[in-house]
Coordinates of C-alpha atoms and ligand atoms in Angstrom, one line a residue:
Chain A
X15 CA 1.8 26.2 -44.3
X16 CA 3.1 24.9 -41.0
X17 CA 6.3 23.5 -39.6
X18 CA 5.9 20.2 -37.9
X19 CA 8.4 18.0 -36.2
X20 CA 8.0 14.3 -36.5
X21 CA 9.9 11.8 -34.4
X22 CA 10.0 8.5 -36.1
X23 CA 11.8 5.3 -35.1
X24 CA 13.7 3.7 -38.0
X25 CA 15.3 0.3 -38.1
X26 CA 19.1 0.6 -38.4
X27 CA 19.3 -0.6 -42.0
X28 CA 19.3 0.9 -45.5
X29 CA 16.2 2.2 -47.2
X30 CA 14.3 3.2 -44.0
X31 CA 14.4 6.9 -44.5
X32 CA 12.8 6.6 -47.9
X33 CA 9.6 5.3 -46.1
X34 CA 9.3 8.8 -44.6
X35 CA 10.6 11.0 -47.4
X36 CA 8.4 9.6 -50.1
X37 CA 5.1 10.4 -48.2
X38 CA 6.4 13.9 -47.4
X39 CA 6.9 14.7 -51.1
X40 CA 3.6 13.0 -51.9
X41 CA 1.8 15.5 -49.7
X42 CA 3.9 18.4 -51.0
X43 CA 5.9 18.9 -47.9
X44 CA 9.4 20.4 -47.7
X45 CA 12.0 18.7 -45.5
X46 CA 13.8 21.3 -43.4
X47 CA 16.1 19.1 -41.4
X48 CA 16.7 15.5 -40.4
X49 CA 18.5 14.5 -37.2
X50 CA 19.4 10.9 -36.4
X51 CA 19.5 10.5 -32.6
X52 CA 21.8 7.6 -32.6
X53 CA 22.6 8.1 -28.9
X54 CA 19.0 7.6 -28.1
X55 CA 18.7 4.2 -29.7
X56 CA 15.6 2.4 -28.4
X57 CA 15.6 -0.9 -26.5
X58 CA 14.6 -2.6 -29.7
X59 CA 17.6 -1.2 -31.6
X60 CA 15.7 1.4 -33.6
X61 CA 17.0 4.9 -34.0
X62 CA 14.8 7.9 -33.3
X63 CA 14.9 10.4 -36.2
X64 CA 13.6 13.9 -35.8
X65 CA 12.3 15.4 -39.0
X66 CA 11.2 18.9 -39.5
X67 CA 8.8 19.5 -42.4
X68 CA 7.1 22.5 -43.9
X69 CA 3.7 21.3 -44.9
X70 CA 0.0 22.3 -45.3
X71 CA -1.6 21.9 -41.9
X72 CA -4.5 20.0 -43.4
X73 CA -2.2 17.3 -44.7
X74 CA -0.4 16.5 -41.4
X75 CA -2.9 13.8 -40.3
X76 CA -2.8 12.1 -43.7
X77 CA 1.0 12.3 -43.8
X78 CA 1.4 10.7 -40.5
X79 CA -1.2 8.0 -41.4
X80 CA 0.7 7.3 -44.6
X81 CA 4.1 7.0 -42.9
X82 CA 2.6 4.6 -40.3
X83 CA 1.2 2.5 -43.0
X84 CA 4.8 2.0 -44.2
X85 CA 5.3 0.2 -40.9
X86 CA 7.3 3.1 -39.4
X87 CA 6.7 3.9 -35.8
X88 CA 5.8 7.6 -35.4
X89 CA 6.5 8.5 -31.9
X90 CA 5.3 12.0 -31.9
X91 CA 4.4 14.9 -34.1
X92 CA 3.7 18.5 -33.2
X93 CA 2.7 19.0 -29.5
X94 CA 1.5 15.5 -28.7
X95 CA 4.9 14.1 -28.0
X96 CA 5.3 10.6 -26.7
X97 CA 8.5 11.2 -24.9
X98 CA 8.8 8.2 -22.5
X99 CA 9.2 4.7 -23.8
X100 CA 9.7 1.4 -22.0
X101 CA 9.6 -2.3 -22.8
X102 CA 7.8 -4.9 -20.7
X103 CA 7.6 -8.7 -21.1
X104 CA 4.4 -10.6 -20.8
X105 CA 4.3 -14.4 -20.2
X106 CA 1.1 -16.4 -20.3
X107 CA -1.9 -17.1 -22.5
X108 CA -1.6 -13.8 -24.2
X109 CA -3.5 -14.6 -27.4
X110 CA -6.3 -16.7 -25.9
X111 CA -7.1 -14.0 -23.3
X112 CA -8.1 -11.4 -25.9
X113 CA -4.9 -9.6 -26.8
X114 CA -6.9 -6.6 -28.0
X115 CA -8.2 -5.8 -24.5
X116 CA -4.8 -6.1 -23.0
X117 CA -3.4 -3.6 -25.5
X118 CA -6.4 -1.4 -25.0
X119 CA -5.6 -1.1 -21.3
X120 CA -2.7 1.0 -22.4
X121 CA -4.1 2.7 -25.4
X122 CA -7.3 3.7 -23.7
X123 CA -5.4 5.9 -21.3
X124 CA -5.2 8.6 -24.0
X125 CA -1.6 9.4 -22.9
X126 CA 0.1 6.2 -23.7
X127 CA 0.1 3.6 -26.5
X128 CA 1.5 0.3 -27.4
X129 CA 3.9 1.1 -30.2
X130 CA 5.4 -2.3 -30.8
X131 CA 4.9 -5.9 -29.8
X132 CA 6.9 -9.0 -30.5
X133 CA 5.2 -12.4 -29.6
X134 CA 6.7 -15.8 -29.5
X135 CA 4.3 -18.8 -29.3
X136 CA 6.3 -22.0 -28.9
X137 CA 3.3 -24.4 -28.9
X138 CA -0.4 -23.8 -29.1
X139 CA -1.3 -24.9 -25.6
X140 CA 1.8 -23.5 -23.9
X141 CA 2.1 -20.0 -22.6
X142 CA 3.4 -17.5 -25.1
X143 CA 5.9 -14.7 -24.4
X144 CA 5.7 -11.2 -25.7
X145 CA 7.8 -8.0 -25.5
X146 CA 5.7 -5.0 -25.6
X147 CA 7.0 -1.4 -26.1
X148 CA 4.9 1.3 -24.6
X149 CA 5.3 5.1 -25.2
X150 CA 3.7 7.8 -23.1
X151 CA 3.7 11.5 -22.8
X152 CA 5.9 11.5 -19.8
X153 CA 7.5 9.2 -17.2
X154 CA 4.7 9.5 -14.7
X155 CA 2.1 8.8 -17.3
X156 CA 4.2 5.8 -18.4
X157 CA 4.0 4.5 -14.9
X158 CA 0.3 4.9 -14.8
X159 CA -0.1 3.1 -18.1
X160 CA 2.1 0.3 -16.8
X161 CA 0.0 0.0 -13.7
X162 CA -3.2 -0.3 -15.9
X163 CA -1.5 -3.0 -17.9
X164 CA -0.5 -4.9 -14.8
X165 CA -4.0 -4.8 -13.5
X166 CA -5.4 -6.3 -16.6
X167 CA -2.7 -8.9 -16.8
X168 CA -3.2 -9.9 -13.2
X169 CA -6.9 -10.7 -14.0
X170 CA -5.8 -12.7 -17.0
X171 CA -3.0 -14.5 -15.1
X172 CA -0.4 -13.1 -17.4
X173 CA 3.0 -12.5 -15.7
X174 CA 4.4 -9.1 -16.4
X175 CA 8.1 -8.6 -16.2
X176 CA 8.9 -4.9 -15.8
X177 CA 12.2 -3.3 -16.7
X178 CA 14.7 -2.5 -13.9
X179 CA 14.3 1.3 -14.6
X180 CA 11.3 2.8 -16.3
X181 CA 13.6 4.6 -18.7
X182 CA 17.0 3.3 -19.6
Chain B
X7 CA 38.9 -11.0 27.5
X8 CA 35.9 -11.2 25.2
X9 CA 33.7 -14.2 26.1
X10 CA 31.8 -15.6 23.1
X11 CA 28.9 -18.1 23.1
X12 CA 28.0 -19.9 19.8
X13 CA 24.4 -21.0 19.4
X14 CA 23.9 -23.2 16.4
X15 CA 26.7 -25.4 15.1
X16 CA 25.7 -26.1 11.5
X17 CA 27.3 -24.7 8.3
X18 CA 27.7 -21.2 9.6
X19 CA 28.5 -22.1 13.2
X20 CA 31.3 -24.5 12.1
X21 CA 32.6 -21.9 9.7
X22 CA 32.8 -19.3 12.5
X23 CA 34.5 -21.9 14.7
X24 CA 37.2 -22.5 12.1
X25 CA 38.0 -18.8 11.8
X26 CA 38.0 -18.4 15.6
X27 CA 40.6 -21.2 15.8
X28 CA 42.9 -19.0 13.8
X29 CA 44.2 -17.2 16.9
X30 CA 46.8 -15.1 15.1
X31 CA 44.2 -13.6 12.8
X32 CA 41.6 -13.1 15.5
X33 CA 44.0 -11.7 18.2
X34 CA 45.1 -9.0 15.8
X35 CA 41.5 -8.2 15.1
X36 CA 39.8 -8.2 18.5
X37 CA 42.4 -9.0 21.1
X38 CA 42.0 -11.7 23.7
X39 CA 38.9 -13.8 23.5
X40 CA 37.6 -17.2 24.5
X41 CA 34.6 -19.3 23.4
X42 CA 32.7 -20.2 26.6
X43 CA 29.8 -22.2 25.1
X44 CA 28.9 -24.0 21.8
X45 CA 25.4 -25.5 21.4
X46 CA 23.5 -27.3 18.7
X47 CA 19.9 -28.6 18.9
X48 CA 20.8 -31.6 20.9
X49 CA 23.6 -30.7 23.2
X50 CA 26.5 -28.3 24.1
X51 CA 29.9 -27.8 25.4
X52 CA 30.4 -25.2 28.2
X53 CA 33.8 -24.4 29.6
X54 CA 35.9 -21.3 30.4
X55 CA 37.7 -22.0 27.1
X56 CA 36.0 -24.4 24.7
X57 CA 38.5 -26.4 22.6
X58 CA 36.9 -25.7 19.2
X59 CA 39.1 -28.2 17.4
X60 CA 37.7 -30.9 19.7
X61 CA 34.2 -29.6 19.4
X62 CA 34.3 -29.8 15.6
X63 CA 35.8 -33.3 15.8
X64 CA 33.0 -34.5 18.1
X65 CA 30.3 -32.9 15.9
X66 CA 31.9 -34.4 12.8
X67 CA 32.1 -37.9 14.4
X68 CA 28.7 -38.1 16.3
X69 CA 26.7 -35.6 14.2
X70 CA 25.9 -33.8 17.5
X71 CA 27.4 -32.2 20.5
X72 CA 27.5 -34.1 23.8
X73 CA 24.5 -33.9 26.3
X74 CA 24.6 -30.6 28.2
X75 CA 22.8 -27.4 28.8
X76 CA 20.4 -26.1 26.1
X77 CA 20.7 -22.6 24.8
X78 CA 18.2 -21.2 27.2
X79 CA 20.0 -22.6 30.2
X80 CA 23.3 -21.3 28.9
X81 CA 21.9 -17.8 28.6
X82 CA 20.6 -18.0 32.1
X83 CA 23.6 -19.6 33.8
X84 CA 26.7 -18.8 31.8
X85 CA 28.4 -15.4 31.6
X86 CA 29.4 -14.2 28.1
X87 CA 29.8 -10.8 26.4
X88 CA 28.5 -11.7 23.0
X89 CA 26.3 -14.5 21.6
X90 CA 26.5 -15.6 18.0
X91 CA 23.0 -16.7 17.1
X92 CA 23.3 -19.1 14.2
X93 CA 20.3 -21.3 14.4
X94 CA 17.9 -22.1 11.5
X95 CA 15.6 -19.4 10.1
X96 CA 11.9 -19.4 10.7
X97 CA 10.3 -16.4 9.1
X98 CA 6.9 -17.1 10.6
X99 CA 7.7 -17.3 14.3
X100 CA 11.4 -16.2 14.4
X101 CA 12.0 -19.2 16.7
X102 CA 14.1 -20.5 18.3
X103 CA 16.4 -17.5 17.5
X104 CA 13.9 -14.8 18.6
X105 CA 13.7 -16.1 22.2
X106 CA 17.5 -16.6 22.3
X107 CA 18.2 -13.1 21.1
X108 CA 15.7 -11.4 23.4
X109 CA 17.1 -13.2 26.4
X110 CA 20.6 -12.3 25.5
X111 CA 19.8 -8.6 25.0
X112 CA 17.8 -8.5 28.2
X113 CA 20.7 -9.9 30.2
X114 CA 23.1 -7.3 28.6
X115 CA 25.0 -9.4 26.1
X116 CA 25.7 -8.3 22.6
X117 CA 24.2 -10.4 19.8
X118 CA 25.5 -11.2 16.3
X119 CA 23.2 -13.2 14.1
X120 CA 23.0 -14.8 10.7
X121 CA 19.4 -15.8 11.3
X122 CA 16.8 -13.7 9.4
X123 CA 13.8 -15.0 11.3
X124 CA 13.9 -12.9 14.4
X125 CA 14.7 -9.8 12.5
X126 CA 11.9 -10.3 10.0
X127 CA 9.4 -10.9 12.8
X128 CA 10.5 -8.4 15.3
X129 CA 13.2 -5.9 14.1
X130 CA 11.8 -2.8 15.8
X131 CA 11.2 -4.6 19.1
X132 CA 14.7 -6.2 19.1
X133 CA 16.5 -3.0 18.2
X134 CA 14.7 -1.1 20.9
X135 CA 15.5 -3.8 23.4
X136 CA 19.2 -3.6 22.5
X137 CA 19.2 0.1 22.9
X138 CA 17.5 0.0 26.3
X139 CA 19.9 -2.6 27.5
X140 CA 22.9 -0.7 26.1
X141 CA 24.1 -3.5 23.9
X142 CA 24.4 -4.1 20.2
X143 CA 22.5 -6.4 17.8
X144 CA 24.5 -6.9 14.6
X145 CA 23.3 -8.9 11.6
X146 CA 25.5 -8.4 8.6
X147 CA 25.3 -12.1 7.7
X148 CA 21.5 -12.1 7.3
X149 CA 21.6 -10.3 3.9
X150 CA 23.9 -11.1 1.1
X151 CA 26.2 -13.5 2.9
X152 CA 29.8 -12.4 2.5
X153 CA 28.8 -9.2 0.7
X154 CA 29.0 -6.1 2.8
X155 CA 25.6 -4.4 2.9
X156 CA 24.4 -3.5 6.4
X157 CA 27.6 -1.9 7.7
X158 CA 28.4 -0.5 4.3
X159 CA 25.3 1.6 4.4
X160 CA 25.2 2.3 8.1
X161 CA 28.8 3.2 8.5
X162 CA 30.7 3.6 5.3
X163 CA 28.2 5.9 3.7
X164 CA 26.8 7.2 6.9
X165 CA 25.0 10.6 6.4
X166 CA 23.5 9.6 3.1
X167 CA 19.8 9.2 2.6
X168 CA 19.1 6.0 0.9
X169 CA 16.9 6.6 -2.1
X170 CA 16.6 3.0 -3.2
X171 CA 18.1 -0.4 -3.0
X172 CA 17.8 -2.9 -5.8
X173 CA 19.4 -6.2 -5.4
X174 CA 19.8 -9.9 -6.2
X175 CA 19.5 -11.5 -2.7
X176 CA 18.9 -15.1 -3.5
X177 CA 21.8 -17.1 -5.1
X178 CA 19.6 -20.0 -6.0
X179 CA 17.2 -18.0 -8.1
X180 CA 20.1 -16.2 -9.8
X181 CA 21.7 -19.6 -10.6
X182 CA 18.4 -20.9 -12.1
X183 CA 17.8 -17.7 -14.2
X184 CA 21.4 -17.4 -15.4
X185 CA 21.4 -21.0 -16.4
X186 CA 18.1 -20.6 -18.2
X187 CA 19.6 -17.6 -20.0
X188 CA 22.6 -19.6 -21.2
X189 CA 21.1 -23.0 -21.9
X190 CA 17.5 -22.1 -22.9
X191 CA 16.2 -25.0 -20.9
X192 CA 12.9 -25.0 -19.0
X193 CA 12.6 -23.8 -15.5
X194 CA 11.8 -27.3 -14.3
X195 CA 15.0 -28.8 -15.8
X196 CA 17.3 -26.2 -14.3
X197 CA 15.6 -26.4 -10.9
X198 CA 16.3 -30.2 -11.0
X199 CA 19.9 -29.4 -11.8
X200 CA 20.2 -26.9 -8.9
X201 CA 18.7 -29.5 -6.5
X202 CA 21.4 -31.9 -7.6
X203 CA 24.0 -29.3 -6.8
X204 CA 22.5 -29.0 -3.3
X205 CA 21.9 -25.2 -3.6
X206 CA 18.1 -25.3 -3.1
X207 CA 16.5 -25.1 0.3
X208 CA 14.6 -28.2 1.5
X209 CA 11.5 -26.2 1.1
X210 CA 12.1 -25.0 -2.5
X211 CA 9.3 -22.5 -2.6
X212 CA 11.2 -20.5 0.0
X213 CA 13.8 -19.7 -2.7
X214 CA 11.9 -19.8 -6.0
X215 CA 8.8 -18.0 -4.9
X216 CA 10.8 -15.1 -3.7
X217 CA 10.1 -15.5 0.0
X218 CA 13.8 -15.6 1.1
X219 CA 14.5 -12.5 -1.0
X220 CA 11.5 -10.8 0.6
X221 CA 12.6 -11.6 4.1
X222 CA 16.0 -10.0 3.3
X223 CA 14.3 -7.0 1.8
X224 CA 12.3 -6.5 5.0
X225 CA 15.5 -6.5 7.0
X226 CA 17.0 -3.9 4.6
X227 CA 13.9 -1.7 4.7
X228 CA 13.6 -1.7 8.4
X229 CA 17.2 -1.4 9.4
X230 CA 18.6 0.9 6.7
X231 CA 15.6 2.9 5.5
X232 CA 13.9 3.5 8.7
X233 CA 10.7 1.8 7.7
X234 CA 8.4 -0.4 9.7
X235 CA 7.3 -3.1 7.4
X236 CA 6.7 -6.8 7.6
X237 CA 6.8 -9.7 5.2
X238 CA 3.1 -9.3 4.2
X239 CA 3.8 -5.7 3.0
X240 CA 6.1 -7.0 0.3
X241 CA 4.7 -7.5 -3.2
X242 CA 6.2 -10.9 -4.1
X243 CA 6.5 -12.7 -7.4
X244 CA 8.8 -15.6 -7.9
X245 CA 10.5 -17.1 -11.0
X246 CA 8.4 -20.2 -11.6
X247 CA 6.5 -18.8 -14.6
X248 CA 9.5 -17.8 -16.6
X249 CA 9.9 -19.5 -19.9
X250 CA 13.1 -20.2 -22.0
X251 CA 11.4 -18.0 -24.8
X252 CA 11.4 -15.1 -22.4
X253 CA 15.1 -15.2 -22.4
X254 CA 15.3 -15.5 -26.1
X255 CA 13.1 -12.5 -26.7
X256 CA 14.7 -10.5 -23.9
X257 CA 18.3 -11.2 -25.2
X258 CA 17.3 -10.1 -28.7
X259 CA 16.4 -6.7 -27.3
X260 CA 19.5 -6.5 -25.2
X261 CA 18.0 -7.6 -21.8
X262 CA 18.1 -10.5 -19.5
X263 CA 15.9 -11.5 -16.6
X264 CA 16.8 -11.5 -12.9
X265 CA 14.9 -11.7 -9.7
X266 CA 15.2 -8.2 -8.2
X267 CA 14.3 -7.1 -4.6
X268 CA 13.6 -3.4 -4.6
X269 CA 12.9 -1.0 -1.8
X270 CA 12.4 2.7 -2.1
X271 CA 10.0 5.2 -0.6
X272 CA 7.0 3.8 -2.5
X273 CA 8.2 0.4 -3.7
X274 CA 8.7 -2.8 -1.6
X275 CA 8.7 -5.7 -4.0
X276 CA 10.4 -8.9 -5.2
X277 CA 9.8 -9.7 -8.9
X278 CA 11.6 -10.8 -12.0
X279 CA 12.7 -7.8 -14.0
X280 CA 14.2 -7.0 -17.4
X281 CA 17.8 -6.0 -16.9
X282 CA 19.8 -4.4 -19.6
X283 CA 22.8 -6.6 -20.4
X284 CA 25.2 -3.8 -19.7
X285 CA 23.7 -3.2 -16.2
X286 CA 26.0 -4.3 -13.3
X287 CA 23.1 -6.2 -11.8
X288 CA 23.3 -8.7 -14.7
X289 CA 25.4 -11.2 -12.6
X290 CA 25.7 -14.9 -13.2
X291 CA 25.6 -18.1 -11.1
X292 CA 24.9 -18.0 -7.4
X293 CA 26.3 -14.5 -6.9
X294 CA 24.4 -11.8 -5.1
X295 CA 24.6 -8.1 -6.0
X296 CA 23.2 -4.9 -4.8
X297 CA 22.8 -1.5 -6.3
X298 CA 22.3 1.3 -3.8
X299 CA 21.2 4.8 -4.7
X300 CA 22.1 7.4 -2.1
X301 CA 21.5 11.2 -2.1
X302 CA 25.1 12.2 -1.6
X303 CA 27.2 9.2 -2.8
X304 CA 25.1 8.5 -5.9
X305 CA 25.2 4.9 -7.0
X306 CA 27.1 2.2 -5.2
X307 CA 27.3 -1.3 -6.4
X308 CA 28.4 -4.4 -4.5
X309 CA 28.8 -8.0 -5.7
X310 CA 29.7 -11.1 -3.8
X311 CA 28.9 -14.5 -2.5
X312 CA 25.5 -14.7 -0.8
X313 CA 26.0 -18.0 1.0
X314 CA 28.4 -20.6 2.0
X315 CA 30.0 -21.6 5.3
X316 CA 33.1 -19.5 5.4
X317 CA 31.5 -16.7 3.3
X318 CA 28.7 -16.3 5.8
X319 CA 31.1 -16.7 8.7
X320 CA 33.1 -13.9 7.2
X321 CA 30.2 -11.5 7.8
X322 CA 29.8 -12.8 11.4
X323 CA 33.4 -12.1 12.0
X324 CA 33.2 -8.6 10.6
X325 CA 30.4 -7.9 13.1
X326 CA 32.8 -9.1 15.9
X327 CA 35.4 -6.7 14.6
X328 CA 32.7 -3.9 14.6
X329 CA 32.1 -4.6 18.3
X330 CA 35.7 -5.3 19.5
X331 CA 38.1 -4.1 16.9
X332 CA 41.4 -3.2 18.6
Ligands
NAP407 N1 24.4 -21.4 5.1 C1 24.5 -20.2 4.6 O1 25.1 -20.0 3.6 C2 23.7 -19.1 5.2 C3 23.9 -17.8 4.7 C4 23.3 -16.7 5.3 C5 22.5 -16.9 6.4 N2 22.3 -18.2 6.9 C6 21.5 -18.3 8.1 O2 22.3 -18.7 9.2 C7 21.6 -19.6 10.0 C8 22.4 -20.9 10.1 O3 22.5 -21.5 8.9 P1 23.2 -22.9 8.6 O4 23.4 -23.0 7.2 O5 24.4 -23.0 9.5 O6 22.1 -23.8 9.1 P2 22.3 -25.3 9.6 O7 23.5 -25.9 9.0 O8 21.0 -26.0 9.5 O9 22.7 -25.2 11.2 C9 21.7 -24.8 12.1 C10 22.3 -25.1 13.5 O10 21.4 -24.7 14.5 C11 21.2 -25.7 15.4 N3 20.0 -25.6 16.1 C12 18.7 -25.7 15.7 N4 17.8 -25.5 16.7 C13 18.5 -25.2 17.8 C14 18.2 -24.8 19.1 N5 16.9 -24.7 19.5 N6 19.2 -24.6 20.0 C15 20.5 -24.6 19.6 N7 20.9 -24.9 18.3 C16 19.9 -25.2 17.4 C17 21.3 -27.0 14.6 O11 21.5 -28.1 15.4 P3 21.8 -29.5 14.9 O12 23.2 -29.5 14.3 O13 21.7 -30.4 16.1 O14 20.7 -29.8 13.8 C18 22.5 -26.6 13.7 O15 23.7 -26.9 14.3 C19 20.3 -19.8 9.4 O16 19.4 -19.0 10.1 C20 20.5 -19.4 8.0 O17 19.3 -18.9 7.4 C21 22.9 -19.2 6.3

């Protein structure tokens, strides 16, 4: 048995915690503590929740997978913590320029990933607008990931609107 | 007796003239003074004491000052202590202001200017020239209009190292963005509205493509952060690509969008940015704003009117007070 700490981001509405607790009991884990970090509310309005679980090491991967499949954002577990998060806006032909490779510019770094994306497409031929949330293992890494994203977007003529501060 | 020459008699020059006509206010501020020359692009009035009321009347009536010496001739032939250089900005050549300022500094006259061009093109050269001649070159009005920025940083928080400056330095862009935020109309429609209000430069790309903001950023970087940069060093992105949907999505997540000019040790750029709605830089309309981070003072925030005749003249007058305050 091992103790792992998961940080998940839950929407601020009823029934969200169940999406985490049910998989934990399914994989025979014991919940040791649950801390809602309301003061660290994310730019998208979610609340980071830190959950410590006692569980068989071999089940950790499956547990995380299962929680993610419920649509819950798992920001970190164990050592690989994604501690820095930011939101950026993209404007342009986001879909028609192969969205997957745009996202991959961040994910491929290995230290950052696109954890959420919200796209608005007003008309088929018009540029679309997206808000992308990126998490990384630290602020410096987050900056590198953002630079990679900017490079790709420049080639695709997508405008990137960065936040005023990397971390609010 | 302080002898003042005014070069450029447009919105700012006339604003300055109106304040200088207020003898009571000005005598208390700088003591005795007289205006010895006023010039526009076509003519001038030169006298031991120019009647400003009369000069404004003539300019109003004829659209120009009477035939007379041009600025170069005035600098060469008339004695004055300080020149107010208020001619149009040209960020490529700096002219005609650059030649005016150089000649004044060389002859040992102080210069106060609202003209960005000469400073963007040749800040280091001009400041060295002023130092060598033992005179001052002051330029509060070039950045942020009425908003105190240059003297605030140079004097009021002297001793601080400036970590970064982030600001909204173009009122027209801020007007367009804050209207898009409120009305969710397209960039084109709001631009047309701004043009109708007469707040867009004749060459609109100067405003909306971020060039004006970049010029001001270069002045801040060189004069306040001891850098030696020029316009081509600024990473510039304007506001023309921003969609109404961008505001919709941003607002849902608690942000808005503003054109931010930023300078720090490793950043020199003008670009639209996501601003948290509770950040002080989230200002509306044609306002300018600036957020300074300094090592001792921490954060300082200034907000104010970035343009306008009396507003810009206010900054010019504050420079006169800096030179001659009694
Ligand atoms: N307006 C603002 O709110 C504001 C704010 C901050 C900074 N500024 C800067 O302040 C400066 C003046 O702005 P403004 O709004 O007053 O401009 P403006 O209304 O266009 O006035 C410019 C004046 O300069 C004169 N001029 C042009 N070439 C000249 C020359 N070679 N010799 C002598 N006079 C010459 C013009 O003469 P004519 O009258 O014969 O055309 C006019 O009187 C510009 O550099 C501007 O960027 C303006």
